[in-house]
Short mmCIF file of C-alpha atoms in Angstrom, two decimals:
data_model
loop_
_atom_site.label_atom_id
_atom_site.label_comp_id
_atom_site.label_asym_id
_atom_site.label_seq_id
_atom_site.Cartn_x
_atom_site.Cartn_y
_atom_site.Cartn_z
CA MET A 8 -51.74 -3.49 78.95
CA ALA A 9 -54.27 -2.01 76.53
CA SER A 10 -51.64 0.46 75.32
CA MET A 11 -49.10 -2.29 74.69
CA ALA A 12 -51.68 -4.39 72.85
CA HIS A 13 -52.55 -1.38 70.69
CA LYS A 14 -48.88 -0.78 69.83
CA SER A 15 -48.41 -4.46 68.98
CA LEU A 16 -51.42 -4.32 66.66
CA LEU A 17 -50.02 -1.24 64.89
CA LEU A 18 -46.63 -2.92 64.39
CA ARG A 19 -48.25 -6.04 62.91
CA ARG A 20 -50.29 -3.89 60.52
CA ALA A 21 -47.19 -1.94 59.44
CA PHE A 22 -45.23 -5.15 58.84
CA THR A 23 -48.10 -6.63 56.85
CA THR A 24 -48.32 -3.48 54.72
CA LEU A 25 -44.58 -3.45 53.97
CA SER A 26 -44.44 -7.15 53.12
CA SER A 27 -47.40 -6.85 50.75
CA ARG A 28 -45.80 -4.08 48.64
CA PRO A 29 -44.37 -5.13 45.21
CA PRO A 30 -40.56 -5.19 44.97
CA GLN A 31 -39.09 -1.84 44.01
CA PRO A 32 -36.92 -1.63 40.85
CA PRO A 33 -33.19 -1.01 41.34
CA PRO A 34 -32.14 2.61 41.33
CA LEU A 35 -31.24 4.10 37.99
CA PRO A 36 -27.55 4.48 37.27
CA SER A 37 -26.01 7.80 37.95
CA ARG A 38 -24.79 8.09 34.34
CA ILE A 39 -26.27 7.08 31.01
CA PHE A 40 -24.12 7.33 27.90
CA LEU A 41 -24.46 6.58 24.21
CA GLN A 42 -22.08 4.01 22.81
CA PRO A 43 -21.73 3.87 18.99
CA THR A 44 -22.24 0.54 17.29
CA GLN A 45 -20.31 1.79 14.26
CA SER A 46 -16.87 3.27 14.06
CA LEU A 47 -17.08 7.05 13.77
CA THR A 48 -13.77 7.06 11.91
CA SER A 49 -15.11 5.17 8.93
CA THR A 50 -13.88 6.44 5.59
CA CYS A 51 -17.33 6.25 4.01
CA SER A 52 -18.83 9.38 2.50
CA LEU A 53 -20.66 11.60 4.97
CA PRO A 54 -24.05 11.87 3.13
CA HIS A 55 -24.52 8.11 3.44
CA PHE A 56 -23.05 7.69 6.92
CA LYS A 57 -25.75 6.85 9.49
CA PRO A 58 -24.15 6.20 12.88
CA GLN A 59 -26.16 3.95 15.18
CA PHE A 60 -26.10 4.07 18.98
CA ARG A 61 -27.24 1.90 21.86
CA PHE A 62 -28.03 2.92 25.42
CA CYS A 63 -25.58 1.59 27.99
CA THR A 64 -26.21 1.73 31.73
CA SER A 65 -22.92 0.37 32.98
CA PRO A 66 -21.21 2.33 35.70
CA LEU A 67 -18.45 4.62 34.55
CA SER A 68 -15.72 2.32 35.85
CA ALA A 69 -16.90 -0.44 33.50
CA LEU A 70 -16.81 1.66 30.34
CA PRO A 71 -14.35 0.69 27.60
CA ASP A 72 -11.38 2.97 27.08
CA ASN A 73 -12.80 4.63 23.97
CA ALA A 74 -16.06 5.49 25.76
CA SER A 75 -14.67 6.76 29.04
CA GLY A 76 -12.05 8.93 27.44
CA GLY A 77 -9.18 6.88 28.82
CA PRO A 78 -6.16 5.73 26.84
CA ARG A 79 -6.91 3.55 23.86
CA GLY A 80 -5.50 0.07 23.70
CA PRO A 81 -3.81 -1.46 20.68
CA ARG A 82 -5.98 -1.20 17.58
CA GLY A 83 -7.00 -4.46 16.01
CA PRO A 84 -6.79 -5.17 12.30
CA ASN A 85 -10.40 -4.08 11.76
CA SER A 86 -10.62 -1.21 14.22
CA GLY A 87 -11.42 2.20 12.87
CA SER A 88 -11.19 1.19 9.24
CA GLY A 89 -14.23 -0.73 8.15
CA GLY A 90 -17.22 0.48 10.13
CA GLY A 91 -16.69 -1.95 12.98
CA GLY A 92 -16.25 -5.66 13.30
CA GLY A 93 -19.44 -5.85 15.33
CA GLY A 94 -21.51 -8.32 13.43
CA GLY A 95 -22.43 -7.21 9.99
CA GLU A 96 -23.04 -3.50 10.47
CA GLY A 97 -20.94 -0.88 8.71
CA GLU A 98 -21.55 -1.88 5.10
CA GLU A 99 -19.84 1.24 3.81
CA GLY A 100 -16.64 0.28 5.60
CA ALA A 101 -16.75 -3.25 4.22
CA GLY A 102 -16.91 -1.85 0.72
CA GLY A 103 -13.87 0.29 1.50
CA GLU A 104 -11.94 -2.78 2.63
CA ASP A 105 -12.83 -4.63 -0.58
CA LYS A 106 -11.74 -1.61 -2.56
CA TRP A 107 -8.22 -1.77 -1.13
CA SER A 108 -7.95 -5.54 -0.76
CA PHE A 109 -5.75 -6.03 -3.84
CA LEU A 110 -3.35 -3.25 -2.85
CA SER A 111 -3.15 -4.61 0.70
CA TRP A 112 -2.48 -8.09 -0.64
CA TYR A 113 0.24 -6.81 -2.99
CA LEU A 114 1.95 -4.77 -0.28
CA ALA A 115 1.85 -7.72 2.11
CA LEU A 116 3.54 -9.91 -0.50
CA LEU A 117 6.01 -7.12 -1.26
CA GLU A 118 7.02 -6.98 2.39
CA LYS A 119 7.28 -10.77 2.74
CA TYR A 120 8.95 -11.56 -0.61
CA PRO A 121 10.49 -8.27 -1.80
CA VAL A 122 12.87 -9.61 -4.45
CA ALA A 123 10.43 -12.09 -5.98
CA VAL A 124 7.53 -9.63 -6.09
CA LYS A 125 9.66 -6.89 -7.62
CA ALA A 126 11.07 -9.33 -10.19
CA ILE A 127 7.59 -10.48 -11.22
CA THR A 128 6.31 -6.90 -11.34
CA SER A 129 9.25 -5.85 -13.49
CA ALA A 130 8.69 -8.83 -15.81
CA ILE A 131 5.03 -7.90 -16.29
CA LEU A 132 5.92 -4.29 -17.08
CA THR A 133 8.67 -5.22 -19.53
CA LEU A 134 6.26 -7.63 -21.22
CA ILE A 135 3.62 -4.92 -21.62
CA GLY A 136 6.23 -2.37 -22.71
CA ASP A 137 7.58 -4.58 -25.49
CA LEU A 138 4.08 -5.46 -26.71
CA ILE A 139 3.18 -1.77 -26.88
CA CYS A 140 6.39 -1.08 -28.78
CA GLN A 141 5.72 -3.84 -31.32
CA LEU A 142 2.04 -3.11 -31.87
CA VAL A 143 1.97 0.69 -31.56
CA ILE A 144 5.45 2.02 -32.34
CA ASP A 145 6.68 -0.60 -34.82
CA GLN A 146 3.13 -1.40 -35.99
CA SER A 147 4.07 -5.04 -36.55
CA GLN A 148 1.47 -7.28 -38.14
CA SER A 149 2.44 -10.14 -35.81
CA ILE A 150 4.11 -10.35 -32.43
CA ASP A 151 7.71 -11.53 -32.25
CA LEU A 152 7.33 -13.96 -29.36
CA LYS A 153 11.06 -14.66 -29.06
CA ARG A 154 11.80 -10.95 -28.73
CA THR A 155 9.03 -10.49 -26.15
CA PHE A 156 10.18 -13.52 -24.16
CA THR A 157 13.80 -12.34 -24.06
CA PHE A 158 12.85 -8.81 -23.08
CA THR A 159 10.53 -10.11 -20.35
CA LEU A 160 13.15 -12.55 -19.09
CA LEU A 161 15.62 -9.72 -18.59
CA GLY A 162 12.99 -7.79 -16.70
CA PHE A 163 12.55 -10.76 -14.38
CA ILE A 164 16.14 -11.86 -13.75
CA LEU A 165 18.01 -8.57 -14.24
CA VAL A 166 15.92 -5.42 -13.86
CA GLY A 167 13.74 -6.17 -10.83
CA PRO A 168 16.38 -7.78 -8.56
CA THR A 169 19.10 -5.32 -9.56
CA LEU A 170 16.94 -2.29 -8.81
CA HIS A 171 15.89 -3.79 -5.48
CA PHE A 172 19.43 -4.22 -4.21
CA TRP A 173 20.60 -0.98 -5.77
CA TYR A 174 18.00 1.17 -4.03
CA LEU A 175 18.62 -0.69 -0.79
CA TYR A 176 22.34 -0.04 -1.06
CA LEU A 177 21.83 3.59 -2.10
CA SER A 178 19.62 4.31 0.91
CA LYS A 179 22.38 3.04 3.19
CA LEU A 180 25.16 4.73 1.23
CA VAL A 181 23.64 8.22 1.37
CA THR A 182 22.25 9.06 4.80
CA LEU A 183 22.23 12.84 4.53
CA PRO A 184 18.83 14.27 5.48
CA GLY A 185 16.80 16.77 3.54
CA ALA A 186 17.34 18.15 0.05
CA SER A 187 21.10 17.57 0.07
CA GLY A 188 20.61 13.83 0.55
CA VAL A 189 17.96 13.69 -2.16
CA LEU A 190 20.20 15.54 -4.61
CA LEU A 191 23.20 13.33 -3.86
CA ARG A 192 21.18 10.13 -4.33
CA LEU A 193 19.80 11.49 -7.59
CA VAL A 194 23.27 12.32 -8.92
CA ILE A 195 24.69 8.92 -8.00
CA ASP A 196 21.68 7.08 -9.40
CA GLN A 197 21.46 8.91 -12.71
CA PHE A 198 25.08 9.65 -13.54
CA LEU A 199 26.81 6.53 -12.20
CA PHE A 200 24.32 3.69 -12.01
CA ALA A 201 21.97 4.43 -14.93
CA PRO A 202 24.57 4.69 -17.74
CA THR A 203 26.25 1.49 -16.56
CA PHE A 204 23.01 -0.44 -16.19
CA ILE A 205 21.67 0.65 -19.58
CA GLY A 206 24.88 -0.55 -21.23
CA VAL A 207 24.68 -3.91 -19.45
CA PHE A 208 21.02 -4.31 -20.39
CA LEU A 209 21.52 -3.52 -24.09
CA ALA A 210 24.58 -5.77 -24.41
CA THR A 211 22.86 -8.65 -22.60
CA LEU A 212 19.69 -8.32 -24.68
CA VAL A 213 21.56 -8.33 -27.99
CA THR A 214 23.62 -11.33 -26.88
CA LEU A 215 20.58 -13.34 -25.78
CA GLU A 216 18.79 -12.59 -29.03
CA GLY A 217 21.57 -14.33 -30.90
CA GLY A 218 23.77 -11.47 -31.99
CA PRO A 219 26.76 -11.24 -29.62
CA SER A 220 28.83 -9.79 -32.44
CA GLN A 221 26.34 -6.90 -32.60
CA ALA A 222 26.71 -5.97 -28.93
CA VAL A 223 29.51 -3.44 -29.41
CA PRO A 224 27.98 -1.82 -32.54
CA LYS A 225 24.63 -1.63 -30.73
CA LEU A 226 26.23 0.15 -27.79
CA LYS A 227 28.02 2.58 -30.08
CA GLN A 228 24.78 3.40 -31.88
CA GLU A 229 22.15 3.39 -29.14
CA TRP A 230 23.83 3.67 -25.75
CA PHE A 231 24.30 7.44 -25.50
CA SER A 232 20.89 8.33 -26.95
CA SER A 233 19.32 5.82 -24.54
CA VAL A 234 21.12 7.43 -21.61
CA VAL A 235 19.92 10.90 -22.68
CA ALA A 236 16.34 9.64 -22.99
CA ASN A 237 16.73 8.09 -19.55
CA TRP A 238 17.81 11.41 -18.07
CA GLN A 239 14.91 13.27 -19.66
CA LEU A 240 12.38 10.85 -18.16
CA TRP A 241 13.91 9.67 -14.93
CA ILE A 242 15.66 12.70 -13.42
CA PRO A 243 12.41 14.64 -12.74
CA PHE A 244 10.67 11.49 -11.54
CA GLN A 245 13.52 10.24 -9.37
CA PHE A 246 13.74 13.60 -7.63
CA LEU A 247 10.10 13.17 -6.60
CA ASN A 248 10.68 9.47 -5.88
CA PHE A 249 13.59 10.08 -3.52
CA SER A 250 11.85 13.08 -1.92
CA PHE A 251 8.42 11.71 -1.13
CA VAL A 252 8.27 7.91 -1.60
CA PRO A 253 9.33 5.59 1.28
CA GLN A 254 12.35 3.45 0.46
CA GLN A 255 10.41 0.17 0.43
CA PHE A 256 8.04 1.56 -2.23
CA GLN A 257 10.63 3.22 -4.48
CA VAL A 258 10.98 0.24 -6.81
CA LEU A 259 7.19 -0.05 -7.05
CA ALA A 260 6.90 3.63 -7.99
CA ALA A 261 9.78 3.34 -10.43
CA ASN A 262 8.16 0.35 -12.10
CA VAL A 263 5.04 2.38 -12.85
CA VAL A 264 7.07 4.97 -14.75
CA SER A 265 9.21 2.22 -16.25
CA LEU A 266 6.24 1.11 -18.33
CA VAL A 267 6.89 4.19 -20.48
CA TRP A 268 10.64 3.64 -20.25
CA ASN A 269 10.32 0.01 -21.35
CA VAL A 270 8.58 1.11 -24.53
CA ILE A 271 11.45 3.50 -25.27
CA LEU A 272 14.12 0.96 -24.36
CA SER A 273 12.52 -1.80 -26.43
CA PHE A 274 12.38 0.52 -29.43
CA LYS A 275 16.05 1.48 -29.14
CA ALA A 276 17.21 -2.05 -28.31
CA HIS A 277 15.60 -3.49 -31.44
CA LYS A 278 16.60 -0.84 -33.95
CA GLU A 279 18.73 -2.26 -36.68
CA VAL A 280 22.40 -1.47 -36.41
CA VAL A 281 23.46 0.80 -39.25
CA THR A 282 26.84 -0.24 -40.58
CA LYS A 283 29.12 2.54 -41.69
#
């Protein structure tokens, strides 16, 4: 009996000791990893890039795809481009987004309204080209607003839309890959389309400016020299354009070079016809 009482006393003391201990913390996770709070693919300059990390103690099965090395899901509009959409960090990336916001906006409009955007772009470039011609080449004391309006109008209703549909048709007409396709598109564009379009443009411009009787003399005087000037400028550029520029951006690239061409074309279109 004494032995049983002694054992009972020892059990009560052990139970009391265990119940009086403070609760033990949960066991540490088997893995600890660092998860970046900024995108490591930010385009900011390296000397100013300060990646920040936070400790995560989730089990490996709960890690996101980009932390566990698994397949990445679809990238969101802000992923990997602006230093993270995680609440105000990544200032360098935000500056990069602002830097390209206008170009992104323009390209979005170009994709949604291709004909209208190309027409407006062409009108702006023909406007600037004619103003440069009047003020720099002709050195006019005042701007001929009627001439500028007519030239700009043709850029809007004729040049931009025509080039849009022409390049679209040409890309479907010539499907040969590689250099042979580029060369064939260049030949068709410069030796079939360009001479015809320059003639139509000059005749239409002279007619709209009130001199339909001068259309034929204007073509006889300026058409061939305009075509030669076109070849000298556009053949080298169009080879690069067809070789390296995606089809949807070819009109945009051509419009940049057309600023120079518009100055030349405005000069030739407004030269006085010399009667023989």
